[in-house]
Coordinates of C-alpha atoms and ligand atoms in Angstrom, one line a residue:
A456 CA -6.3 28.8 -44.8
Q457 CA -5.4 27.9 -41.2
S458 CA -5.3 30.7 -38.7
P459 CA -2.0 31.2 -36.9
G460 CA -3.7 30.2 -33.7
V461 CA -4.5 26.7 -35.0
R462 CA -0.9 26.3 -36.4
N463 CA 0.5 27.3 -33.0
H464 CA -1.7 24.9 -31.3
V465 CA -0.6 22.0 -33.6
C466 CA 3.1 22.9 -33.0
R467 CA 2.6 23.0 -29.3
F468 CA 0.9 19.7 -29.4
E469 CA 3.8 18.1 -31.3
L470 CA 6.4 19.6 -29.0
G471 CA 4.3 18.3 -26.1
M472 CA 4.5 14.8 -27.5
E473 CA 8.2 15.0 -28.0
D474 CA 8.7 16.2 -24.4
E475 CA 6.5 13.4 -23.2
I476 CA 8.5 10.8 -25.0
R477 CA 11.8 12.3 -23.8
H478 CA 10.5 12.4 -20.3
R479 CA 9.4 8.8 -20.5
R480 CA 12.8 7.8 -21.8
E481 CA 14.5 9.6 -18.9
L482 CA 12.3 7.8 -16.4
E483 CA 13.0 4.4 -18.0
A484 CA 16.7 5.1 -17.8
L485 CA 16.3 6.1 -14.1
V486 CA 14.4 2.9 -13.3
R487 CA 16.9 0.7 -15.2
D488 CA 19.7 2.3 -13.4
A489 CA 18.1 2.0 -10.0
A490 CA 17.3 -1.7 -10.6
A491 CA 20.8 -2.4 -11.7
N492 CA 22.4 -0.7 -8.7
D493 CA 19.8 -1.5 -6.0
A494 CA 19.3 2.3 -5.7
F495 CA 15.6 2.1 -4.7
E496 CA 14.7 3.0 -1.2
L497 CA 11.9 1.7 1.1
H498 CA 10.0 3.9 3.4
Y499 CA 7.8 2.6 6.1
Q500 CA 4.4 3.9 7.1
P501 CA 3.0 2.8 10.5
V502 CA -0.4 1.1 10.7
V503 CA -1.9 1.5 14.2
S504 CA -4.4 -0.4 16.3
A505 CA -7.8 1.3 16.2
R506 CA -8.2 0.3 19.8
D507 CA -5.3 2.2 21.3
G508 CA -3.3 3.8 18.5
A509 CA -0.2 1.6 19.1
P510 CA 1.7 0.7 15.9
V511 CA 1.1 -2.9 14.8
Y512 CA 2.9 -3.1 11.5
F513 CA 4.6 -0.9 8.9
E514 CA 3.8 -0.8 5.2
A515 CA 6.9 -0.8 3.1
L516 CA 6.6 1.7 0.2
L517 CA 9.1 2.0 -2.7
R518 CA 10.9 5.3 -3.3
L519 CA 13.0 6.3 -6.3
R520 CA 15.1 9.4 -5.9
R521 CA 15.2 11.9 -8.7
P522 CA 18.7 13.1 -9.6
G523 CA 17.7 16.8 -9.1
G524 CA 16.2 16.0 -5.7
G525 CA 12.8 14.7 -4.5
Y526 CA 11.2 11.4 -5.4
V527 CA 9.4 10.0 -8.5
P528 CA 6.1 8.6 -7.1
P529 CA 5.6 4.8 -7.3
A530 CA 2.3 5.4 -9.2
I531 CA 4.6 6.6 -12.0
F532 CA 7.6 4.3 -11.8
V533 CA 6.0 1.0 -10.8
P534 CA 4.1 0.7 -14.1
I535 CA 7.3 1.6 -16.0
A536 CA 9.2 -1.1 -14.1
E537 CA 6.4 -3.5 -15.1
D538 CA 6.7 -2.6 -18.7
L539 CA 10.4 -2.9 -18.7
G540 CA 10.2 -6.4 -17.1
L541 CA 12.1 -5.2 -14.0
I542 CA 9.4 -5.4 -11.4
T543 CA 10.1 -9.0 -10.4
K544 CA 13.8 -8.1 -9.6
I545 CA 12.8 -4.9 -7.9
G546 CA 10.0 -6.7 -6.0
A547 CA 12.5 -9.4 -4.8
W548 CA 14.8 -6.6 -3.6
A549 CA 12.0 -4.9 -1.7
L550 CA 11.0 -8.2 0.0
N551 CA 14.6 -8.8 1.1
R552 CA 15.0 -5.3 2.3
A553 CA 11.7 -5.1 4.2
C554 CA 12.3 -8.4 5.9
Q555 CA 15.8 -7.4 7.0
A556 CA 14.5 -4.1 8.4
A557 CA 11.6 -5.8 10.2
A558 CA 13.9 -8.4 11.7
G559 CA 15.5 -5.5 13.6
W560 CA 12.2 -4.2 15.1
P561 CA 10.5 -5.4 18.3
E562 CA 9.0 -8.8 17.9
A563 CA 5.4 -7.6 18.0
L564 CA 5.8 -5.5 14.9
G565 CA 5.1 -6.8 11.4
V566 CA 5.8 -5.5 7.9
A567 CA 3.6 -5.4 4.8
V568 CA 5.1 -5.5 1.3
N569 CA 3.1 -4.6 -1.9
L570 CA 3.2 -7.1 -4.8
S571 CA 2.7 -6.3 -8.4
P572 CA 0.4 -8.7 -10.4
V573 CA 3.3 -9.2 -12.7
Q574 CA 5.2 -10.9 -9.9
F575 CA 2.6 -13.7 -10.1
G576 CA 3.4 -14.4 -13.7
G577 CA 6.5 -16.5 -13.0
T578 CA 6.8 -19.4 -10.7
D579 CA 9.5 -18.0 -8.4
L580 CA 7.4 -15.6 -6.2
N581 CA 7.0 -18.2 -3.4
Q582 CA 10.7 -18.8 -3.6
A583 CA 11.5 -15.1 -3.4
V584 CA 9.3 -14.8 -0.3
A585 CA 10.8 -17.9 1.3
S586 CA 14.4 -16.8 0.7
A587 CA 13.7 -13.2 2.0
L588 CA 12.4 -14.8 5.2
A589 CA 15.3 -17.3 5.5
A590 CA 18.0 -14.6 4.8
S591 CA 16.5 -12.2 7.4
G592 CA 15.4 -14.8 10.0
L593 CA 12.0 -13.0 10.1
A594 CA 9.2 -15.1 11.4
P595 CA 6.7 -15.7 8.5
R596 CA 3.8 -14.5 10.6
R597 CA 5.4 -11.0 10.8
L598 CA 5.2 -10.6 7.0
E599 CA 2.1 -9.6 5.1
L600 CA 1.8 -9.4 1.3
E601 CA -0.5 -6.8 -0.2
I602 CA -2.1 -7.6 -3.5
T603 CA -4.6 -5.6 -5.6
E604 CA -7.8 -7.0 -7.0
G605 CA -6.6 -6.5 -10.6
L606 CA -4.5 -9.6 -9.9
L607 CA -7.6 -11.7 -9.6
L608 CA -9.3 -10.6 -12.8
K609 CA -6.9 -12.8 -14.8
H610 CA -5.5 -16.3 -14.4
T611 CA -7.6 -16.8 -11.3
E612 CA -7.0 -20.5 -10.8
S613 CA -3.2 -20.3 -11.0
V614 CA -3.1 -17.1 -8.9
L615 CA -5.3 -18.7 -6.2
H616 CA -2.9 -21.7 -6.2
Q617 CA 0.1 -19.3 -5.7
L618 CA -1.7 -17.5 -2.9
Q619 CA -2.4 -20.8 -1.2
G620 CA 1.3 -21.7 -1.5
L621 CA 2.2 -18.3 0.1
R622 CA -0.3 -19.0 2.9
E623 CA 1.4 -22.3 3.5
I624 CA 4.7 -20.5 4.1
G625 CA 3.0 -18.8 6.9
V626 CA 2.7 -15.2 5.7
S627 CA -0.6 -13.4 5.6
I628 CA -2.3 -11.9 2.6
A629 CA -4.1 -8.6 2.4
M630 CA -6.4 -7.3 -0.3
D631 CA -5.3 -3.7 -0.9
D632 CA -7.3 -0.8 -2.3
F633 CA -10.5 -2.7 -1.6
G634 CA -13.6 -1.3 -3.3
T635 CA -11.9 0.3 -6.3
G636 CA -12.0 -2.6 -8.7
Y637 CA -14.7 -3.9 -10.9
S638 CA -15.4 -7.1 -9.1
S639 CA -14.6 -6.5 -5.5
L640 CA -17.2 -8.9 -4.3
G641 CA -16.9 -11.5 -7.0
Y642 CA -13.8 -13.1 -5.8
L643 CA -13.7 -12.3 -2.1
W644 CA -15.2 -15.6 -1.1
R645 CA -12.8 -17.6 -3.2
F646 CA -9.7 -17.0 -1.1
P647 CA -9.4 -16.6 2.6
F648 CA -7.6 -13.2 2.7
D649 CA -6.4 -12.3 6.2
K650 CA -7.2 -8.7 5.7
I651 CA -9.0 -6.1 3.7
K652 CA -7.6 -2.6 3.2
I653 CA -10.3 -0.1 2.5
D654 CA -9.2 2.2 -0.3
R655 CA -8.3 5.7 0.6
S656 CA -10.7 7.1 -2.0
F657 CA -13.6 6.3 0.4
I658 CA -12.1 8.2 3.2
V659 CA -10.5 11.3 1.4
G660 CA -12.5 14.3 2.4
W661 CA -15.0 12.2 4.2
E662 CA -16.7 13.5 7.3
A663 CA -19.5 12.1 9.5
N664 CA -22.2 14.0 7.6
D665 CA -21.8 11.9 4.5
R666 CA -24.3 9.2 5.3
H667 CA -23.9 7.2 2.0
V668 CA -20.2 6.8 2.5
A669 CA -20.7 5.8 6.1
H670 CA -23.1 3.1 5.0
I671 CA -20.7 1.7 2.4
L672 CA -17.8 1.7 5.0
R673 CA -20.0 0.0 7.6
T674 CA -21.0 -2.6 5.0
I675 CA -17.3 -3.3 4.0
V676 CA -16.4 -3.7 7.7
S677 CA -19.2 -6.1 8.4
L678 CA -18.3 -8.0 5.2
G679 CA -14.8 -8.4 6.6
R680 CA -16.2 -9.6 9.9
T681 CA -18.4 -12.1 8.3
L682 CA -15.6 -13.5 6.2
N683 CA -13.3 -13.5 9.3
M684 CA -10.9 -10.9 7.8
L685 CA -9.3 -8.0 9.6
V686 CA -9.9 -4.5 8.3
T687 CA -7.4 -1.7 7.8
A688 CA -8.6 1.8 6.7
E689 CA -5.9 3.7 4.8
G690 CA -5.7 7.4 4.1
I691 CA -6.7 8.7 7.6
E692 CA -5.7 12.3 7.5
N693 CA -7.4 13.8 10.6
A694 CA -8.5 13.0 14.1
G695 CA -12.2 13.0 13.1
Q696 CA -11.7 10.3 10.4
A697 CA -9.7 8.3 12.9
A698 CA -12.5 8.3 15.4
L699 CA -15.2 7.6 12.8
L700 CA -13.4 4.6 11.3
R701 CA -12.6 3.3 14.8
D702 CA -16.3 3.5 15.7
L703 CA -17.2 1.8 12.4
G704 CA -15.2 -1.2 13.7
C705 CA -12.0 -1.1 11.7
D706 CA -9.2 -3.0 13.3
F707 CA -6.3 -0.9 12.0
L708 CA -5.8 2.7 10.9
Q709 CA -3.2 4.1 8.5
G710 CA -2.6 7.6 7.2
F711 CA -0.8 10.9 7.4
H712 CA -2.7 11.7 10.6
F713 CA -0.6 9.1 12.4
S714 CA 2.6 9.4 10.3
R715 CA 3.9 9.8 6.8
P716 CA 6.0 7.0 5.4
L717 CA 9.3 7.2 7.1
P718 CA 12.9 6.4 6.0
E719 CA 14.2 3.3 7.6
V720 CA 16.4 5.2 10.1
E721 CA 13.3 7.1 11.4
V722 CA 11.4 4.0 12.4
A723 CA 13.2 3.5 15.7
P724 CA 12.8 7.1 16.8
Y725 CA 9.1 7.0 15.8
L726 CA 8.6 4.0 18.1
L727 CA 10.1 6.0 21.0
R728 CA 7.7 8.9 20.5
P729 CA 4.7 9.2 22.7
R730 CA 1.8 7.6 20.7
L731 CA -0.8 9.9 19.1
S732 CA -4.1 9.3 20.9
L733 CA -7.2 8.7 18.8
A734 CA -9.6 11.5 18.5
E735 CA -11.8 10.8 21.5
P736 CA -9.6 8.9 23.9
R737 CA -11.5 6.9 26.4
R738 CA -11.1 8.8 29.6
A739 CA -9.2 7.4 32.4
P740 CA -11.5 6.6 35.3
P741 CA -11.6 9.3 38.0
P742 CA -9.1 8.6 40.8
L743 CA -10.4 6.7 43.7
Q744 CA -11.1 8.9 46.7
Ligands
C2E163 P1 -0.8 1.6 -1.6 O1 -0.3 0.2 -1.4 O2 -2.3 1.7 -1.5 O3 -0.1 2.5 -0.6 C1 -0.7 3.5 0.1 C2 -0.4 4.9 -0.5 O4 -1.1 5.9 0.1 C3 1.1 5.3 -0.4 O5 1.4 6.1 -1.5 C4 1.0 6.2 0.9 O6 2.1 7.1 0.9 C5 -0.3 6.9 0.6 N1 -0.9 7.4 1.8 C6 -0.8 6.8 3.1 N2 -1.6 7.6 4.0 C7 -2.1 8.6 3.3 C8 -2.9 9.7 3.6 O7 -3.3 9.9 4.8 N3 -3.2 10.6 2.6 C9 -2.8 10.4 1.4 N4 -3.1 11.3 0.5 N5 -2.0 9.4 1.0 C10 -1.7 8.5 1.9 P2 2.8 5.8 -2.3 O8 3.9 5.5 -1.4 O9 2.9 7.0 -3.3 O10 2.4 4.5 -3.1 C11 1.4 4.4 -4.1 C12 1.2 3.1 -4.6 O11 2.4 2.5 -5.2 C13 0.9 2.1 -3.5 O12 -0.4 2.2 -3.0 C14 1.2 0.7 -4.2 O13 0.1 0.4 -5.0 C15 2.4 1.1 -5.1 N6 3.6 0.7 -4.4 C16 4.4 1.3 -3.5 N7 5.4 0.5 -3.1 C17 5.3 -0.6 -3.9 C18 6.2 -1.8 -4.0 O14 7.1 -2.0 -3.3 N8 5.8 -2.7 -5.0 C19 4.7 -2.5 -5.8 N9 4.4 -3.5 -6.7 N10 3.9 -1.4 -5.7 C20 4.2 -0.5 -4.7
MG164 MG1 -0.4 -1.2 -0.1
MG165 MG1 -3.5 0.6 -0.2
MG166 MG1 -4.1 2.7 -2.2

């Protein structure tokens, strides 16, 4: 006979499954609703120059408000939107919105928009990008598209063709989350990415005493140099990491140390704030006597 403990365990498991399914249905309804009503938001996280800490561009990050307050993380709702066949519509909305926002910023600042591999499935991605640029009047060189390497594992030839078409529009292309995939090196030479973004997982909790990680980071940076690509390090959470990644030769730094992703209305006030210096600012020369 089964012990009561086992029975309870089975019941709890089944209830857990039901909860999970209900939770999933609620999220699907939320995503459908937001897609139908353009109720997503975009937040913008500054990416700063490793040379002087000045903001160079902002990464646009999707946000979905939960009815009870707070946000559902994109790591949860983006895959759901992909499954529901809604990511292309949402992605086009994000492109438009981000270009509109950036068109109101100082000329020197760019915006980066994340793309889902699913958006490469159809033929209208290039058109969505071109029309977001045309509608906003944003110069193409101010827009960067971030893709993940998962994209290049499948349909490589047609994807490379689409990327080439985007390049011809004049936007730049960044390889996001570099180093986390299965084939990071296998494709890098096949397409002239403008930029590599080193994944946050290399940097989380990392301090100078971890020699192995330092070697890997240095190798990624010099790989970028060799291939004529700029390098952004994401996930910089403290001044020590900022100084180390600057010293390793990264061009750009991004992370909570500089700023969390900001609602659109907070971008202008952020630009007025005195900039956060890097960990070990070069000292001003002593005053002339
Ligand atoms: P990602 O493109 O790699 O974006 C960077 C993520 O790291 C963001 O998470 C950002 O908030 C977080 N982050 C930045 N600095 C730090 C830091 O110092 N510490 C920590 N712990 N985290 C940091 P978020 O906004 O939750 O986005 C997660 C992922 O969702 C993104 O990763 C991207 O893959 C996806 N995503 C976001 N917006 C979009 C979008 O518009 N379209 C698509 N297709 N995917 C998106
Ligand atoms: Mg990104
Ligand atoms: Mg990233
Ligand atoms: Mg990432």
